[in-house]
Amino acid sequence: MGTKRQHVVIIGGGFGGLNVARAVAGANVDVTMVDRTNHHLFQPLLYQVATGILPEGLIAPPIRRVVQSLPNTKVVLAEVHDIDLDRKLAIAKTPNQWTLELPYDFLVVAAGSTHSYFGKDAFAEFAPGMKTVDDARYQRDAILSKFEMAETATDPQERAEWLTFVVIGAGPTGVEVAGQIAELAHQVLPKDYSKVDTHGARILLLEGAPAVLPPFKPKLQQYTKDALEKLGVEIRVSTLAVHMDHESVTVKGPNGVETIRARSRIWAAGVQASPLAKMLAEKSGAETDRPGRIVVGPDCSLPGHPEVFAIGDMANVGGLPGVAQPAMQEGKYVGKLIKARMDGDTGAVPPFKYFDKGSMATIGHKYAVADAFGRNFTGIIAYLMWGFIHVLYLIGWGNRLGTIYTWMRALYVSKNRGHRVITFEQAQYRVEESSNSVRPSHYLASLQKSGEASAAAPPEQAPPATQQA
C-alpha cells in the first residue's frame, strides 16, 4: 500500500464518530472530525441537566480534550452542508461562514438525529424537545420559571396552568423527564416557596401506544407505570396530541377529545435522522426508512461507495434502534474495517454484527427498569445497574467522579438540586414563549434551514395530527 497517509473525515463527534477515531488511532491515517458543537454530548443524561441535577459540563466534555490522546486526529468546528461523492469532498461552513472543502479517502457520517413531530412541525413552537445542551438548558429555564410564575399568580386557575406539565411520548426519555419533574415538584421544591404548594403540580405523560416504554417487556412496563403513579404522574396511554398552543394541548384518547390547560409541554415522542441522511440517499441511490435514516449495507457503507459509511442514529443498519450502543459498536466496526481495507485485506472483516447488551430506563430516585443478561430487573438493583453503566460511559474520570459526587449530594445528602440557576431575563423570555407567538431561536433556525418557516401554520389553523405520541 505504500507509506502515503490517507485521510479519514468523520462528521459528528458523538458515540459513533468518537469510536471510529479511537479505532483508527494507530493506523497510517490523518483524521479530521467535524462537528457543529465543540463538545461530545452524553445524551442519555440530558434530562438531568433539564431538571437541575447535573451541570452540562459533566456530560458534555470538549471534543478536543476527548481526542487529545489521539495524535492523528484534529477537530474542526463547522457544519457540513454538502458531500460530493464523485470528487470525494465534504463541504462545510465555519461559524464565520468560511467554506471548507475536506478531501477524504474514507468518509464516516455520524451526524445523529433531531426531533420528529410526525409531519406537524408547527408543534415545535409549543412543545420543544431535548436533543442538545441548548435544549436541556432551555427546558431547565422553562420548568423553573413556571414555578416562579405560580408563586406570584393570584388567580387559582392561572396558578394551576403554570403548575401543569405535559410530557408527550412515554419512551425512556419521556419517562425519565416526567419522573424527575414529579420529584422536583413533590419532593425538592415544596419548602422553597411560601405561597404556592408545589405538591399540587400536575405532571401528565401521554403515549400513543397502549403502554409506557413500548419497546420493553410487559412486566417492566407495568412496574414503570406503577412507579410513575406513585411519584404522582398521570399517565394517558393510547392518547395522541392532536392540537396545541402556548397555553394548552388537546388530546384524543379512549375517552374522546380533551383540552388540557398547561403552560409547559415537552416533546419526547419521536426522532428524525439528520438531513445529511436524505442528501446521501439521493446522491447514492440508497433508500431511507420512515424516520429518514439511510439504509446502508451490512458493512455500514453506502451502495456503490464502499469508502463512505453512515452509522449511528442517522443510519438503518439491519433495523437496529437509534440508541447509544449500536452507534458505539458500529463506530468500532467501521474503524476496524477501514484499517483492514488500508492494508488491502478486504475480506478480513465480516459483516457487522450487533451484540445486544440490553436496555434500561430510570424513573426516579431508586426507581428504574433494566432488561439485561437475559433477565428483567426493577427497583434499586436496576437503579444501581443504570447508574453504573451510565457513569462507565461518561468520558474522563473527572466527569465520572463529579457525576457520582453530584448525585450523592443531590439525591442523598442534601436532597436538593444544586443547578437551578435562572435570571430575570431568562424567566421573562420563557414566560413570553408560553403566552404569545414568540418562537424559540432554535426552532426558527431549524425551520429556516429546512425551508419550512413560511409553511408553519398558526395554532388555530393547525389540522388534527394522526401521529403516535
PDB file of N, CA and C in Angstrom, residues 341-422:
ATOM      1  N   ARG A 341      -9.026  -2.406   5.157  1.00  0.00           N
ATOM      2  CA  ARG A 341      -9.012  -2.036   3.734  1.00  0.00           C
ATOM      3  C   ARG A 341      -7.736  -1.282   3.368  1.00  0.00           C
ATOM      4  N   MET A 342      -7.209  -0.504   4.294  1.00  0.00           N
ATOM      5  CA  MET A 342      -5.944   0.178   4.036  1.00  0.00           C
ATOM      6  C   MET A 342      -4.809  -0.826   3.856  1.00  0.00           C
ATOM      7  N   ASP A 343      -4.900  -1.929   4.576  1.00  0.00           N
ATOM      8  CA  ASP A 343      -3.882  -2.976   4.471  1.00  0.00           C
ATOM      9  C   ASP A 343      -4.119  -3.899   3.285  1.00  0.00           C
ATOM     10  N   GLY A 344      -5.206  -3.641   2.529  1.00  0.00           N
ATOM     11  CA  GLY A 344      -5.500  -4.447   1.364  1.00  0.00           C
ATOM     12  C   GLY A 344      -6.171  -5.773   1.676  1.00  0.00           C
ATOM     13  N   ASP A 345      -6.565  -5.975   2.914  1.00  0.00           N
ATOM     14  CA  ASP A 345      -7.192  -7.230   3.324  1.00  0.00           C
ATOM     15  C   ASP A 345      -8.705  -7.025   3.396  1.00  0.00           C
ATOM     16  N   THR A 346      -9.348  -6.915   2.233  1.00  0.00           N
ATOM     17  CA  THR A 346     -10.762  -6.561   2.182  1.00  0.00           C
ATOM     18  C   THR A 346     -11.678  -7.628   2.746  1.00  0.00           C
ATOM     19  N   GLY A 347     -11.224  -8.873   2.816  1.00  0.00           N
ATOM     20  CA  GLY A 347     -12.098  -9.925   3.323  1.00  0.00           C
ATOM     21  C   GLY A 347     -11.851 -10.276   4.774  1.00  0.00           C
ATOM     22  N   ALA A 348     -11.013  -9.486   5.445  1.00  0.00           N
ATOM     23  CA  ALA A 348     -10.632  -9.828   6.817  1.00  0.00           C
ATOM     24  C   ALA A 348     -11.741  -9.539   7.822  1.00  0.00           C
ATOM     25  N   VAL A 349     -12.632  -8.607   7.502  1.00  0.00           N
ATOM     26  CA  VAL A 349     -13.656  -8.188   8.463  1.00  0.00           C
ATOM     27  C   VAL A 349     -15.024  -8.651   7.975  1.00  0.00           C
ATOM     28  N   PRO A 350     -15.704  -9.491   8.730  1.00  0.00           N
ATOM     29  CA  PRO A 350     -17.036  -9.959   8.323  1.00  0.00           C
ATOM     30  C   PRO A 350     -18.070  -8.844   8.452  1.00  0.00           C
ATOM     31  N   PRO A 351     -19.285  -9.042   7.960  1.00  0.00           N
ATOM     32  CA  PRO A 351     -20.338  -8.034   8.105  1.00  0.00           C
ATOM     33  C   PRO A 351     -20.581  -7.680   9.574  1.00  0.00           C
ATOM     34  N   PHE A 352     -21.084  -6.487   9.797  1.00  0.00           N
ATOM     35  CA  PHE A 352     -21.321  -6.007  11.157  1.00  0.00           C
ATOM     36  C   PHE A 352     -22.353  -6.887  11.867  1.00  0.00           C
ATOM     37  N   LYS A 353     -22.062  -7.227  13.097  1.00  0.00           N
ATOM     38  CA  LYS A 353     -22.983  -7.996  13.925  1.00  0.00           C
ATOM     39  C   LYS A 353     -23.143  -7.308  15.264  1.00  0.00           C
ATOM     40  N   TYR A 354     -24.369  -7.007  15.603  1.00  0.00           N
ATOM     41  CA  TYR A 354     -24.646  -6.262  16.836  1.00  0.00           C
ATOM     42  C   TYR A 354     -24.790  -7.196  18.023  1.00  0.00           C
ATOM     43  N   PHE A 355     -24.162  -6.823  19.126  1.00  0.00           N
ATOM     44  CA  PHE A 355     -24.316  -7.564  20.371  1.00  0.00           C
ATOM     45  C   PHE A 355     -25.222  -6.753  21.298  1.00  0.00           C
ATOM     46  N   ASP A 356     -26.411  -7.257  21.537  1.00  0.00           N
ATOM     47  CA  ASP A 356     -27.392  -6.539  22.344  1.00  0.00           C
ATOM     48  C   ASP A 356     -27.055  -6.683  23.829  1.00  0.00           C
ATOM     49  N   LYS A 357     -26.699  -5.581  24.456  1.00  0.00           N
ATOM     50  CA  LYS A 357     -26.349  -5.583  25.871  1.00  0.00           C
ATOM     51  C   LYS A 357     -27.542  -5.255  26.763  1.00  0.00           C
ATOM     52  N   GLY A 358     -28.716  -5.123  26.157  1.00  0.00           N
ATOM     53  CA  GLY A 358     -29.909  -4.844  26.948  1.00  0.00           C
ATOM     54  C   GLY A 358     -30.291  -3.374  26.920  1.00  0.00           C
ATOM     55  N   SER A 359     -31.357  -3.050  27.619  1.00  0.00           N
ATOM     56  CA  SER A 359     -31.851  -1.674  27.663  1.00  0.00           C
ATOM     57  C   SER A 359     -32.277  -1.335  29.081  1.00  0.00           C
ATOM     58  N   MET A 360     -32.215  -0.033  29.394  1.00  0.00           N
ATOM     59  CA  MET A 360     -32.515   0.437  30.737  1.00  0.00           C
ATOM     60  C   MET A 360     -33.242   1.761  30.677  1.00  0.00           C
ATOM     61  N   ALA A 361     -33.962   2.073  31.739  1.00  0.00           N
ATOM     62  CA  ALA A 361     -34.582   3.387  31.891  1.00  0.00           C
ATOM     63  C   ALA A 361     -34.742   3.664  33.372  1.00  0.00           C
ATOM     64  N   THR A 362     -34.445   4.894  33.771  1.00  0.00           N
ATOM     65  CA  THR A 362     -34.669   5.298  35.149  1.00  0.00           C
ATOM     66  C   THR A 362     -35.971   6.076  35.236  1.00  0.00           C
ATOM     67  N   ILE A 363     -36.665   5.909  36.339  1.00  0.00           N
ATOM     68  CA  ILE A 363     -37.980   6.522  36.513  1.00  0.00           C
ATOM     69  C   ILE A 363     -37.904   7.653  37.527  1.00  0.00           C
ATOM     70  N   GLY A 364     -37.151   7.438  38.571  1.00  0.00           N
ATOM     71  CA  GLY A 364     -36.973   8.409  39.633  1.00  0.00           C
ATOM     72  C   GLY A 364     -35.943   7.875  40.598  1.00  0.00           C
ATOM     73  N   HIS A 365     -35.776   8.571  41.707  1.00  0.00           N
ATOM     74  CA  HIS A 365     -34.805   8.140  42.697  1.00  0.00           C
ATOM     75  C   HIS A 365     -35.154   6.740  43.206  1.00  0.00           C
ATOM     76  N   LYS A 366     -34.242   5.780  42.955  1.00  0.00           N
ATOM     77  CA  LYS A 366     -34.374   4.379  43.350  1.00  0.00           C
ATOM     78  C   LYS A 366     -35.377   3.589  42.503  1.00  0.00           C
ATOM     79  N   TYR A 367     -35.947   4.215  41.473  1.00  0.00           N
ATOM     80  CA  TYR A 367     -36.875   3.508  40.591  1.00  0.00           C
ATOM     81  C   TYR A 367     -36.252   3.408  39.206  1.00  0.00           C
ATOM     82  N   ALA A 368     -36.125   2.200  38.695  1.00  0.00           N
ATOM     83  CA  ALA A 368     -35.583   2.005  37.357  1.00  0.00           C
ATOM     84  C   ALA A 368     -35.975   0.619  36.873  1.00  0.00           C
ATOM     85  N   VAL A 369     -35.821   0.407  35.562  1.00  0.00           N
ATOM     86  CA  VAL A 369     -36.054  -0.910  34.966  1.00  0.00           C
ATOM     87  C   VAL A 369     -34.882  -1.226  34.064  1.00  0.00           C
ATOM     88  N   ALA A 370     -34.572  -2.520  33.963  1.00  0.00           N
ATOM     89  CA  ALA A 370     -33.463  -2.952  33.107  1.00  0.00           C
ATOM     90  C   ALA A 370     -33.767  -4.321  32.531  1.00  0.00           C
ATOM     91  N   ASP A 371     -33.448  -4.471  31.256  1.00  0.00           N
ATOM     92  CA  ASP A 371     -33.548  -5.753  30.565  1.00  0.00           C
ATOM     93  C   ASP A 371     -32.142  -6.088  30.102  1.00  0.00           C
ATOM     94  N   ALA A 372     -31.446  -6.927  30.872  1.00  0.00           N
ATOM     95  CA  ALA A 372     -30.047  -7.209  30.588  1.00  0.00           C
ATOM     96  C   ALA A 372     -29.696  -8.631  31.009  1.00  0.00           C
ATOM     97  N   PHE A 373     -28.735  -9.208  30.301  1.00  0.00           N
ATOM     98  CA  PHE A 373     -28.251 -10.564  30.613  1.00  0.00           C
ATOM     99  C   PHE A 373     -29.380 -11.598  30.569  1.00  0.00           C
ATOM    100  N   GLY A 374     -30.381 -11.328  29.744  1.00  0.00           N
ATOM    101  CA  GLY A 374     -31.490 -12.255  29.613  1.00  0.00           C
ATOM    102  C   GLY A 374     -32.460 -12.223  30.779  1.00  0.00           C
ATOM    103  N   ARG A 375     -32.347 -11.226  31.643  1.00  0.00           N
ATOM    104  CA  ARG A 375     -33.224 -11.122  32.808  1.00  0.00           C
ATOM    105  C   ARG A 375     -33.792  -9.722  32.929  1.00  0.00           C
ATOM    106  N   ASN A 376     -34.885  -9.615  33.695  1.00  0.00           N
ATOM    107  CA  ASN A 376     -35.505  -8.332  33.970  1.00  0.00           C
ATOM    108  C   ASN A 376     -35.182  -7.901  35.392  1.00  0.00           C
ATOM    109  N   PHE A 377     -34.848  -6.619  35.554  1.00  0.00           N
ATOM    110  CA  PHE A 377     -34.529  -6.079  36.872  1.00  0.00           C
ATOM    111  C   PHE A 377     -35.370  -4.826  37.105  1.00  0.00           C
ATOM    112  N   THR A 378     -35.785  -4.626  38.341  1.00  0.00           N
ATOM    113  CA  THR A 378     -36.553  -3.438  38.707  1.00  0.00           C
ATOM    114  C   THR A 378     -36.046  -2.915  40.046  1.00  0.00           C
ATOM    115  N   GLY A 379     -36.493  -1.691  40.382  1.00  0.00           N
ATOM    116  CA  GLY A 379     -36.194  -1.133  41.692  1.00  0.00           C
ATOM    117  C   GLY A 379     -34.746  -0.734  41.872  1.00  0.00           C
ATOM    118  N   ILE A 380     -34.247  -0.883  43.102  1.00  0.00           N
ATOM    119  CA  ILE A 380     -32.929  -0.383  43.446  1.00  0.00           C
ATOM    120  C   ILE A 380     -31.830  -1.111  42.687  1.00  0.00           C
ATOM    121  N   ILE A 381     -32.008  -2.422  42.424  1.00  0.00           N
ATOM    122  CA  ILE A 381     -30.985  -3.156  41.666  1.00  0.00           C
ATOM    123  C   ILE A 381     -30.856  -2.571  40.263  1.00  0.00           C
ATOM    124  N   ALA A 382     -31.976  -2.353  39.590  1.00  0.00           N
ATOM    125  CA  ALA A 382     -31.947  -1.759  38.256  1.00  0.00           C
ATOM    126  C   ALA A 382     -31.392  -0.338  38.307  1.00  0.00           C
ATOM    127  N   TYR A 383     -31.715   0.376  39.365  1.00  0.00           N
ATOM    128  CA  TYR A 383     -31.243   1.751  39.514  1.00  0.00           C
ATOM    129  C   TYR A 383     -29.719   1.788  39.638  1.00  0.00           C
ATOM    130  N   LEU A 384     -29.154   0.880  40.430  1.00  0.00           N
ATOM    131  CA  LEU A 384     -27.700   0.816  40.584  1.00  0.00           C
ATOM    132  C   LEU A 384     -27.032   0.374  39.288  1.00  0.00           C
ATOM    133  N   MET A 385     -27.659  -0.590  38.575  1.00  0.00           N
ATOM    134  CA  MET A 385     -27.121  -1.019  37.286  1.00  0.00           C
ATOM    135  C   MET A 385     -27.114   0.144  36.307  1.00  0.00           C
ATOM    136  N   TRP A 386     -28.219   0.854  36.267  1.00  0.00           N
ATOM    137  CA  TRP A 386     -28.327   2.008  35.367  1.00  0.00           C
ATOM    138  C   TRP A 386     -27.251   3.042  35.687  1.00  0.00           C
ATOM    139  N   GLY A 387     -27.076   3.364  36.977  1.00  0.00           N
ATOM    140  CA  GLY A 387     -26.082   4.345  37.364  1.00  0.00           C
ATOM    141  C   GLY A 387     -24.672   3.913  37.010  1.00  0.00           C
ATOM    142  N   PHE A 388     -24.343   2.640  37.246  1.00  0.00           N
ATOM    143  CA  PHE A 388     -23.008   2.132  36.947  1.00  0.00           C
ATOM    144  C   PHE A 388     -22.707   2.230  35.453  1.00  0.00           C
ATOM    145  N   ILE A 389     -23.646   1.783  34.626  1.00  0.00           N
ATOM    146  CA  ILE A 389     -23.434   1.793  33.173  1.00  0.00           C
ATOM    147  C   ILE A 389     -23.275   3.217  32.656  1.00  0.00           C
ATOM    148  N   HIS A 390     -24.122   4.121  33.134  1.00  0.00           N
ATOM    149  CA  HIS A 390     -24.057   5.491  32.625  1.00  0.00           C
ATOM    150  C   HIS A 390     -22.774   6.192  33.063  1.00  0.00           C
ATOM    151  N   VAL A 391     -22.327   5.973  34.281  1.00  0.00           N
ATOM    152  CA  VAL A 391     -21.066   6.554  34.714  1.00  0.00           C
ATOM    153  C   VAL A 391     -19.910   5.958  33.918  1.00  0.00           C
ATOM    154  N   LEU A 392     -19.971   4.665  33.651  1.00  0.00           N
ATOM    155  CA  LEU A 392     -18.914   3.986  32.909  1.00  0.00           C
ATOM    156  C   LEU A 392     -18.715   4.595  31.526  1.00  0.00           C
ATOM    157  N   TYR A 393     -19.803   4.993  30.872  1.00  0.00           N
ATOM    158  CA  TYR A 393     -19.707   5.508  29.512  1.00  0.00           C
ATOM    159  C   TYR A 393     -19.461   7.015  29.440  1.00  0.00           C
ATOM    160  N   LEU A 394     -19.425   7.693  30.572  1.00  0.00           N
ATOM    161  CA  LEU A 394     -19.014   9.089  30.559  1.00  0.00           C
ATOM    162  C   LEU A 394     -17.532   9.173  30.193  1.00  0.00           C
ATOM    163  N   ILE A 395     -17.135  10.307  29.618  1.00  0.00           N
ATOM    164  CA  ILE A 395     -15.748  10.484  29.190  1.00  0.00           C
ATOM    165  C   ILE A 395     -14.940  11.139  30.311  1.00  0.00           C
ATOM    166  N   GLY A 396     -13.888  10.475  30.756  1.00  0.00           N
ATOM    167  CA  GLY A 396     -12.972  11.063  31.723  1.00  0.00           C
ATOM    168  C   GLY A 396     -13.332  10.756  33.165  1.00  0.00           C
ATOM    169  N   TRP A 397     -12.298  10.447  33.956  1.00  0.00           N
ATOM    170  CA  TRP A 397     -12.541  10.130  35.360  1.00  0.00           C
ATOM    171  C   TRP A 397     -13.035  11.335  36.147  1.00  0.00           C
ATOM    172  N   GLY A 398     -12.611  12.531  35.748  1.00  0.00           N
ATOM    173  CA  GLY A 398     -13.104  13.723  36.429  1.00  0.00           C
ATOM    174  C   GLY A 398     -14.613  13.849  36.312  1.00  0.00           C
ATOM    175  N   ASN A 399     -15.129  13.625  35.108  1.00  0.00           N
ATOM    176  CA  ASN A 399     -16.575  13.704  34.901  1.00  0.00           C
ATOM    177  C   ASN A 399     -17.300  12.564  35.611  1.00  0.00           C
ATOM    178  N   ARG A 400     -16.694  11.384  35.631  1.00  0.00           N
ATOM    179  CA  ARG A 400     -17.326  10.256  36.322  1.00  0.00           C
ATOM    180  C   ARG A 400     -17.423  10.518  37.818  1.00  0.00           C
ATOM    181  N   LEU A 401     -16.307  10.916  38.418  1.00  0.00           N
ATOM    182  CA  LEU A 401     -16.321  11.181  39.855  1.00  0.00           C
ATOM    183  C   LEU A 401     -17.198  12.384  40.186  1.00  0.00           C
ATOM    184  N   GLY A 402     -17.161  13.404  39.314  1.00  0.00           N
ATOM    185  CA  GLY A 402     -18.006  14.575  39.534  1.00  0.00           C
ATOM    186  C   GLY A 402     -19.482  14.238  39.481  1.00  0.00           C
ATOM    187  N   THR A 403     -19.852  13.340  38.570  1.00  0.00           N
ATOM    188  CA  THR A 403     -21.251  12.923  38.460  1.00  0.00           C
ATOM    189  C   THR A 403     -21.682  12.135  39.691  1.00  0.00           C
ATOM    190  N   ILE A 404     -20.834  11.209  40.132  1.00  0.00           N
ATOM    191  CA  ILE A 404     -21.168  10.424  41.332  1.00  0.00           C
ATOM    192  C   ILE A 404     -21.324  11.348  42.539  1.00  0.00           C
ATOM    193  N   TYR A 405     -20.390  12.294  42.706  1.00  0.00           N
ATOM    194  CA  TYR A 405     -20.469  13.239  43.825  1.00  0.00           C
ATOM    195  C   TYR A 405     -21.748  14.065  43.761  1.00  0.00           C
ATOM    196  N   THR A 406     -22.065  14.563  42.562  1.00  0.00           N
ATOM    197  CA  THR A 406     -23.260  15.402  42.409  1.00  0.00           C
ATOM    198  C   THR A 406     -24.525  14.598  42.684  1.00  0.00           C
ATOM    199  N   TRP A 407     -24.566  13.359  42.217  1.00  0.00           N
ATOM    200  CA  TRP A 407     -25.721  12.500  42.517  1.00  0.00           C
ATOM    201  C   TRP A 407     -25.860  12.285  44.026  1.00  0.00           C
ATOM    202  N   MET A 408     -24.762  11.962  44.688  1.00  0.00           N
ATOM    203  CA  MET A 408     -24.815  11.715  46.131  1.00  0.00           C
ATOM    204  C   MET A 408     -25.299  12.959  46.880  1.00  0.00           C
ATOM    205  N   ARG A 409     -24.794  14.111  46.475  1.00  0.00           N
ATOM    206  CA  ARG A 409     -25.171  15.363  47.132  1.00  0.00           C
ATOM    207  C   ARG A 409     -26.631  15.710  46.876  1.00  0.00           C
ATOM    208  N   ALA A 410     -27.059  15.537  45.625  1.00  0.00           N
ATOM    209  CA  ALA A 410     -28.417  15.944  45.254  1.00  0.00           C
ATOM    210  C   ALA A 410     -29.473  14.959  45.734  1.00  0.00           C
ATOM    211  N   LEU A 411     -29.166  13.670  45.691  1.00  0.00           N
ATOM    212  CA  LEU A 411     -30.201  12.663  45.930  1.00  0.00           C
ATOM    213  C   LEU A 411     -30.164  12.063  47.330  1.00  0.00           C
ATOM    214  N   TYR A 412     -29.017  12.184  48.018  1.00  0.00           N
ATOM    215  CA  TYR A 412     -28.905  11.529  49.313  1.00  0.00           C
ATOM    216  C   TYR A 412     -28.594  12.491  50.459  1.00  0.00           C
ATOM    217  N   VAL A 413     -27.588  13.368  50.268  1.00  0.00           N
ATOM    218  CA  VAL A 413     -27.128  14.214  51.367  1.00  0.00           C
ATOM    219  C   VAL A 413     -28.057  15.405  51.571  1.00  0.00           C
ATOM    220  N   SER A 414     -28.139  16.284  50.585  1.00  0.00           N
ATOM    221  CA  SER A 414     -28.963  17.488  50.725  1.00  0.00           C
ATOM    222  C   SER A 414     -30.380  17.309  50.198  1.00  0.00           C
ATOM    223  N   LYS A 415     -30.559  16.291  49.337  1.00  0.00           N
ATOM    224  CA  LYS A 415     -31.843  16.071  48.668  1.00  0.00           C
ATOM    225  C   LYS A 415     -32.322  17.364  48.006  1.00  0.00           C
ATOM    226  N   ASN A 416     -31.401  17.977  47.287  1.00  0.00           N
ATOM    227  CA  ASN A 416     -31.655  19.246  46.622  1.00  0.00           C
ATOM    228  C   ASN A 416     -31.070  19.179  45.220  1.00  0.00           C
ATOM    229  N   ARG A 417     -31.530  20.035  44.346  1.00  0.00           N
ATOM    230  CA  ARG A 417     -30.970  20.146  43.002  1.00  0.00           C
ATOM    231  C   ARG A 417     -30.099  21.404  42.987  1.00  0.00           C
ATOM    232  N   GLY A 418     -28.804  21.224  42.883  1.00  0.00           N
ATOM    233  CA  GLY A 418     -27.901  22.357  43.015  1.00  0.00           C
ATOM    234  C   GLY A 418     -27.725  23.197  41.777  1.00  0.00           C
ATOM    235  N   HIS A 419     -28.340  22.795  40.665  1.00  0.00           N
ATOM    236  CA  HIS A 419     -28.118  23.510  39.407  1.00  0.00           C
ATOM    237  C   HIS A 419     -29.445  24.050  38.891  1.00  0.00           C
ATOM    238  N   ARG A 420     -29.953  25.045  39.650  1.00  0.00           N
ATOM    239  CA  ARG A 420     -31.262  25.625  39.339  1.00  0.00           C
ATOM    240  C   ARG A 420     -31.144  27.125  39.110  1.00  0.00           C
ATOM    241  N   VAL A 421     -30.059  27.551  38.482  1.00  0.00           N
ATOM    242  CA  VAL A 421     -29.822  28.975  38.287  1.00  0.00           C
ATOM    243  C   VAL A 421     -30.611  29.493  37.085  1.00  0.00           C
ATOM    244  N   ILE A 422     -31.455  30.490  37.318  1.00  0.00           N
ATOM    245  CA  ILE A 422     -32.107  31.227  36.240  1.00  0.00           C
ATOM    246  C   ILE A 422     -32.020  32.710  36.565  1.00  0.00           C
TER     247      ILE A 422
END
